[in-house]
Amino acid sequence: LLKDFTNALLARIGEDNLILYRPLDYQGIRGLTHLKVQAAIKEWEFTSDYHYKIRFETEAEYLEFLDMIEMEFMVALEQGASIDRGVRKVMGELGNLLATKGVPRYSTVLVGSPKLIQKTDGEMIRFEIPVDYQRNSKSDKKFLKLTLDTHIYNQPLRENPNHSVKTAYHEAGHAL
């Protein structure tokens, strides 16, 4: 067992709450990312103090936003937990930008396509995400730019290259 499974998994053997899931495929990753982003959008609109209505002008911009989260935050060994962390990071930074720039409560916020502007060798990524907002239909749109700096999660794969096939991770279940 020690050769094929992680210490974290072995420590849970015998517990009632040990649930194994197979690693996520593309469809599972996309579905989880979509669910997490939609949950964050609803949280900003309905439960935050600001009640921002976060929207994307086109489906293509939304899909590029999901691609950014999946490509830059997904860690194979962490599965859903890394997606969750990435969504929380991006949406948290977006909320901080809106609040610090004085975007009024109940504003409609349009998020554009993320643009990769810097990627160093395994250390840092920087995205710029265009953000427009308006208080109501009569007010002028105002443009902001979210610059998202984050570290790339470079985690070495396990010593045994076959164990990722043998072992499934439960983090995706927590996220769902």
mmCIF file with all atom_site columns, N, CA, C and O in Angstrom, residues 49-74:
data_model
loop_
_atom_site.group_PDB
_atom_site.id
_atom_site.type_symbol
_atom_site.label_atom_id
_atom_site.label_alt_id
_atom_site.label_comp_id
_atom_site.label_asym_id
_atom_site.label_entity_id
_atom_site.label_seq_id
_atom_site.pdbx_PDB_ins_code
_atom_site.Cartn_x
_atom_site.Cartn_y
_atom_site.Cartn_z
_atom_site.occupancy
_atom_site.B_iso_or_equiv
_atom_site.pdbx_formal_charge
_atom_site.auth_seq_id
_atom_site.auth_comp_id
_atom_site.auth_asym_id
_atom_site.auth_atom_id
_atom_site.pdbx_PDB_model_num
ATOM 1   N N  . ASP A 1 49 ? -22.240 42.030 0.205   1.00 0.00 ? 49 ASP A N  1
ATOM 2   C CA . ASP A 1 49 ? -22.763 43.361 0.526   1.00 0.00 ? 49 ASP A CA 1
ATOM 3   C C  . ASP A 1 49 ? -22.884 44.250 -0.709  1.00 0.00 ? 49 ASP A C  1
ATOM 4   O O  . ASP A 1 49 ? -23.604 45.229 -0.698  1.00 0.00 ? 49 ASP A O  1
ATOM 5   N N  . TYR A 1 50 ? -22.174 43.902 -1.775  1.00 0.00 ? 50 TYR A N  1
ATOM 6   C CA . TYR A 1 50 ? -22.139 44.760 -2.960  1.00 0.00 ? 50 TYR A CA 1
ATOM 7   C C  . TYR A 1 50 ? -23.191 44.412 -4.002  1.00 0.00 ? 50 TYR A C  1
ATOM 8   O O  . TYR A 1 50 ? -23.582 45.249 -4.788  1.00 0.00 ? 50 TYR A O  1
ATOM 9   N N  . HIS A 1 51 ? -23.619 43.176 -4.053  1.00 0.00 ? 51 HIS A N  1
ATOM 10  C CA . HIS A 1 51 ? -24.654 42.727 -4.996  1.00 0.00 ? 51 HIS A CA 1
ATOM 11  C C  . HIS A 1 51 ? -24.288 43.028 -6.452  1.00 0.00 ? 51 HIS A C  1
ATOM 12  O O  . HIS A 1 51 ? -25.125 43.468 -7.235  1.00 0.00 ? 51 HIS A O  1
ATOM 13  N N  . TYR A 1 52 ? -23.028 42.793 -6.809  1.00 0.00 ? 52 TYR A N  1
ATOM 14  C CA . TYR A 1 52 ? -22.602 42.986 -8.197  1.00 0.00 ? 52 TYR A CA 1
ATOM 15  C C  . TYR A 1 52 ? -23.216 41.897 -9.078  1.00 0.00 ? 52 TYR A C  1
ATOM 16  O O  . TYR A 1 52 ? -23.223 40.733 -8.713  1.00 0.00 ? 52 TYR A O  1
ATOM 17  N N  . LYS A 1 53 ? -23.695 42.307 -10.244 1.00 0.00 ? 53 LYS A N  1
ATOM 18  C CA . LYS A 1 53 ? -24.202 41.358 -11.241 1.00 0.00 ? 53 LYS A CA 1
ATOM 19  C C  . LYS A 1 53 ? -23.069 41.114 -12.238 1.00 0.00 ? 53 LYS A C  1
ATOM 20  O O  . LYS A 1 53 ? -22.865 41.910 -13.151 1.00 0.00 ? 53 LYS A O  1
ATOM 21  N N  . ILE A 1 54 ? -22.339 40.041 -12.053 1.00 0.00 ? 54 ILE A N  1
ATOM 22  C CA . ILE A 1 54 ? -21.192 39.743 -12.899 1.00 0.00 ? 54 ILE A CA 1
ATOM 23  C C  . ILE A 1 54 ? -21.670 38.957 -14.115 1.00 0.00 ? 54 ILE A C  1
ATOM 24  O O  . ILE A 1 54 ? -22.308 37.919 -13.972 1.00 0.00 ? 54 ILE A O  1
ATOM 25  N N  . ARG A 1 55 ? -21.346 39.475 -15.293 1.00 0.00 ? 55 ARG A N  1
ATOM 26  C CA . ARG A 1 55 ? -21.791 38.867 -16.542 1.00 0.00 ? 55 ARG A CA 1
ATOM 27  C C  . ARG A 1 55 ? -20.633 38.829 -17.538 1.00 0.00 ? 55 ARG A C  1
ATOM 28  O O  . ARG A 1 55 ? -19.648 39.536 -17.403 1.00 0.00 ? 55 ARG A O  1
ATOM 29  N N  . PHE A 1 56 ? -20.805 38.038 -18.578 1.00 0.00 ? 56 PHE A N  1
ATOM 30  C CA . PHE A 1 56 ? -19.885 37.977 -19.704 1.00 0.00 ? 56 PHE A CA 1
ATOM 31  C C  . PHE A 1 56 ? -20.681 38.350 -20.935 1.00 0.00 ? 56 PHE A C  1
ATOM 32  O O  . PHE A 1 56 ? -21.804 37.871 -21.116 1.00 0.00 ? 56 PHE A O  1
ATOM 33  N N  . GLU A 1 57 ? -20.108 39.210 -21.798 1.00 0.00 ? 57 GLU A N  1
ATOM 34  C CA . GLU A 1 57 ? -20.858 39.664 -22.975 1.00 0.00 ? 57 GLU A CA 1
ATOM 35  C C  . GLU A 1 57 ? -21.153 38.533 -23.939 1.00 0.00 ? 57 GLU A C  1
ATOM 36  O O  . GLU A 1 57 ? -22.228 38.484 -24.523 1.00 0.00 ? 57 GLU A O  1
ATOM 37  N N  . THR A 1 58 ? -20.201 37.636 -24.118 1.00 0.00 ? 58 THR A N  1
ATOM 38  C CA . THR A 1 58 ? -20.412 36.547 -25.072 1.00 0.00 ? 58 THR A CA 1
ATOM 39  C C  . THR A 1 58 ? -20.051 35.215 -24.414 1.00 0.00 ? 58 THR A C  1
ATOM 40  O O  . THR A 1 58 ? -19.303 35.169 -23.435 1.00 0.00 ? 58 THR A O  1
ATOM 41  N N  . GLU A 1 59 ? -20.567 34.166 -24.983 1.00 0.00 ? 59 GLU A N  1
ATOM 42  C CA . GLU A 1 59 ? -20.229 32.833 -24.497 1.00 0.00 ? 59 GLU A CA 1
ATOM 43  C C  . GLU A 1 59 ? -18.747 32.545 -24.709 1.00 0.00 ? 59 GLU A C  1
ATOM 44  O O  . GLU A 1 59 ? -18.104 31.903 -23.878 1.00 0.00 ? 59 GLU A O  1
ATOM 45  N N  . ALA A 1 60 ? -18.197 33.050 -25.803 1.00 0.00 ? 60 ALA A N  1
ATOM 46  C CA . ALA A 1 60 ? -16.771 32.829 -26.092 1.00 0.00 ? 60 ALA A CA 1
ATOM 47  C C  . ALA A 1 60 ? -15.896 33.442 -24.994 1.00 0.00 ? 60 ALA A C  1
ATOM 48  O O  . ALA A 1 60 ? -14.899 32.839 -24.575 1.00 0.00 ? 60 ALA A O  1
ATOM 49  N N  . GLU A 1 61 ? -16.253 34.632 -24.503 1.00 0.00 ? 61 GLU A N  1
ATOM 50  C CA . GLU A 1 61 ? -15.482 35.257 -23.425 1.00 0.00 ? 61 GLU A CA 1
ATOM 51  C C  . GLU A 1 61 ? -15.596 34.441 -22.136 1.00 0.00 ? 61 GLU A C  1
ATOM 52  O O  . GLU A 1 61 ? -14.621 34.292 -21.398 1.00 0.00 ? 61 GLU A O  1
ATOM 53  N N  . TYR A 1 62 ? -16.773 33.926 -21.888 1.00 0.00 ? 62 TYR A N  1
ATOM 54  C CA . TYR A 1 62 ? -16.962 33.085 -20.707 1.00 0.00 ? 62 TYR A CA 1
ATOM 55  C C  . TYR A 1 62 ? -16.115 31.819 -20.803 1.00 0.00 ? 62 TYR A C  1
ATOM 56  O O  . TYR A 1 62 ? -15.448 31.429 -19.843 1.00 0.00 ? 62 TYR A O  1
ATOM 57  N N  . LEU A 1 63 ? -16.106 31.192 -21.976 1.00 0.00 ? 63 LEU A N  1
ATOM 58  C CA . LEU A 1 63 ? -15.317 29.973 -22.155 1.00 0.00 ? 63 LEU A CA 1
ATOM 59  C C  . LEU A 1 63 ? -13.818 30.254 -22.039 1.00 0.00 ? 63 LEU A C  1
ATOM 60  O O  . LEU A 1 63 ? -13.070 29.445 -21.487 1.00 0.00 ? 63 LEU A O  1
ATOM 61  N N  . GLU A 1 64 ? -13.361 31.407 -22.510 1.00 0.00 ? 64 GLU A N  1
ATOM 62  C CA . GLU A 1 64 ? -11.958 31.784 -22.349 1.00 0.00 ? 64 GLU A CA 1
ATOM 63  C C  . GLU A 1 64 ? -11.617 32.003 -20.882 1.00 0.00 ? 64 GLU A C  1
ATOM 64  O O  . GLU A 1 64 ? -10.516 31.687 -20.429 1.00 0.00 ? 64 GLU A O  1
ATOM 65  N N  . PHE A 1 65 ? -12.571 32.539 -20.124 1.00 0.00 ? 65 PHE A N  1
ATOM 66  C CA . PHE A 1 65 ? -12.389 32.726 -18.685 1.00 0.00 ? 65 PHE A CA 1
ATOM 67  C C  . PHE A 1 65 ? -12.243 31.365 -17.996 1.00 0.00 ? 65 PHE A C  1
ATOM 68  O O  . PHE A 1 65 ? -11.348 31.165 -17.172 1.00 0.00 ? 65 PHE A O  1
ATOM 69  N N  . LEU A 1 66 ? -13.115 30.417 -18.358 1.00 0.00 ? 66 LEU A N  1
ATOM 70  C CA . LEU A 1 66 ? -13.013 29.068 -17.799 1.00 0.00 ? 66 LEU A CA 1
ATOM 71  C C  . LEU A 1 66 ? -11.692 28.409 -18.200 1.00 0.00 ? 66 LEU A C  1
ATOM 72  O O  . LEU A 1 66 ? -11.038 27.756 -17.374 1.00 0.00 ? 66 LEU A O  1
ATOM 73  N N  . ASP A 1 67 ? -11.290 28.596 -19.462 1.00 0.00 ? 67 ASP A N  1
ATOM 74  C CA . ASP A 1 67 ? -10.017 28.035 -19.935 1.00 0.00 ? 67 ASP A CA 1
ATOM 75  C C  . ASP A 1 67 ? -8.846  28.549 -19.100 1.00 0.00 ? 67 ASP A C  1
ATOM 76  O O  . ASP A 1 67 ? -7.944  27.795 -18.744 1.00 0.00 ? 67 ASP A O  1
ATOM 77  N N  . MET A 1 68 ? -8.851  29.855 -18.806 1.00 0.00 ? 68 MET A N  1
ATOM 78  C CA . MET A 1 68 ? -7.770  30.432 -18.017 1.00 0.00 ? 68 MET A CA 1
ATOM 79  C C  . MET A 1 68 ? -7.683  29.756 -16.650 1.00 0.00 ? 68 MET A C  1
ATOM 80  O O  . MET A 1 68 ? -6.597  29.382 -16.205 1.00 0.00 ? 68 MET A O  1
ATOM 81  N N  . ILE A 1 69 ? -8.805  29.583 -16.003 1.00 0.00 ? 69 ILE A N  1
ATOM 82  C CA . ILE A 1 69 ? -8.806  28.964 -14.680 1.00 0.00 ? 69 ILE A CA 1
ATOM 83  C C  . ILE A 1 69 ? -8.308  27.527 -14.769 1.00 0.00 ? 69 ILE A C  1
ATOM 84  O O  . ILE A 1 69 ? -7.460  27.099 -13.985 1.00 0.00 ? 69 ILE A O  1
ATOM 85  N N  . GLU A 1 70 ? -8.800  26.791 -15.740 1.00 0.00 ? 70 GLU A N  1
ATOM 86  C CA . GLU A 1 70 ? -8.398  25.386 -15.875 1.00 0.00 ? 70 GLU A CA 1
ATOM 87  C C  . GLU A 1 70 ? -6.937  25.232 -16.248 1.00 0.00 ? 70 GLU A C  1
ATOM 88  O O  . GLU A 1 70 ? -6.231  24.384 -15.690 1.00 0.00 ? 70 GLU A O  1
ATOM 89  N N  . MET A 1 71 ? -6.463  26.048 -17.172 1.00 0.00 ? 71 MET A N  1
ATOM 90  C CA . MET A 1 71 ? -5.088  25.896 -17.651 1.00 0.00 ? 71 MET A CA 1
ATOM 91  C C  . MET A 1 71 ? -4.061  26.373 -16.635 1.00 0.00 ? 71 MET A C  1
ATOM 92  O O  . MET A 1 71 ? -2.978  25.807 -16.533 1.00 0.00 ? 71 MET A O  1
ATOM 93  N N  . GLU A 1 72 ? -4.382  27.393 -15.880 1.00 0.00 ? 72 GLU A N  1
ATOM 94  C CA . GLU A 1 72 ? -3.376  27.981 -15.001 1.00 0.00 ? 72 GLU A CA 1
ATOM 95  C C  . GLU A 1 72 ? -3.499  27.575 -13.539 1.00 0.00 ? 72 GLU A C  1
ATOM 96  O O  . GLU A 1 72 ? -2.553  27.740 -12.789 1.00 0.00 ? 72 GLU A O  1
ATOM 97  N N  . PHE A 1 73 ? -4.637  27.046 -13.129 1.00 0.00 ? 73 PHE A N  1
ATOM 98  C CA . PHE A 1 73 ? -4.813  26.704 -11.724 1.00 0.00 ? 73 PHE A CA 1
ATOM 99  C C  . PHE A 1 73 ? -4.983  25.214 -11.471 1.00 0.00 ? 73 PHE A C  1
ATOM 100 O O  . PHE A 1 73 ? -4.830  24.765 -10.340 1.00 0.00 ? 73 PHE A O  1
ATOM 101 N N  . MET A 1 74 ? -5.343  24.462 -12.485 1.00 0.00 ? 74 MET A N  1
ATOM 102 C CA . MET A 1 74 ? -5.595  23.026 -12.298 1.00 0.00 ? 74 MET A CA 1
ATOM 103 C C  . MET A 1 74 ? -4.292  22.295 -11.990 1.00 0.00 ? 74 MET A C  1
ATOM 104 O O  . MET A 1 74 ? -3.317  22.400 -12.722 1.00 0.00 ? 74 MET A O  1
#
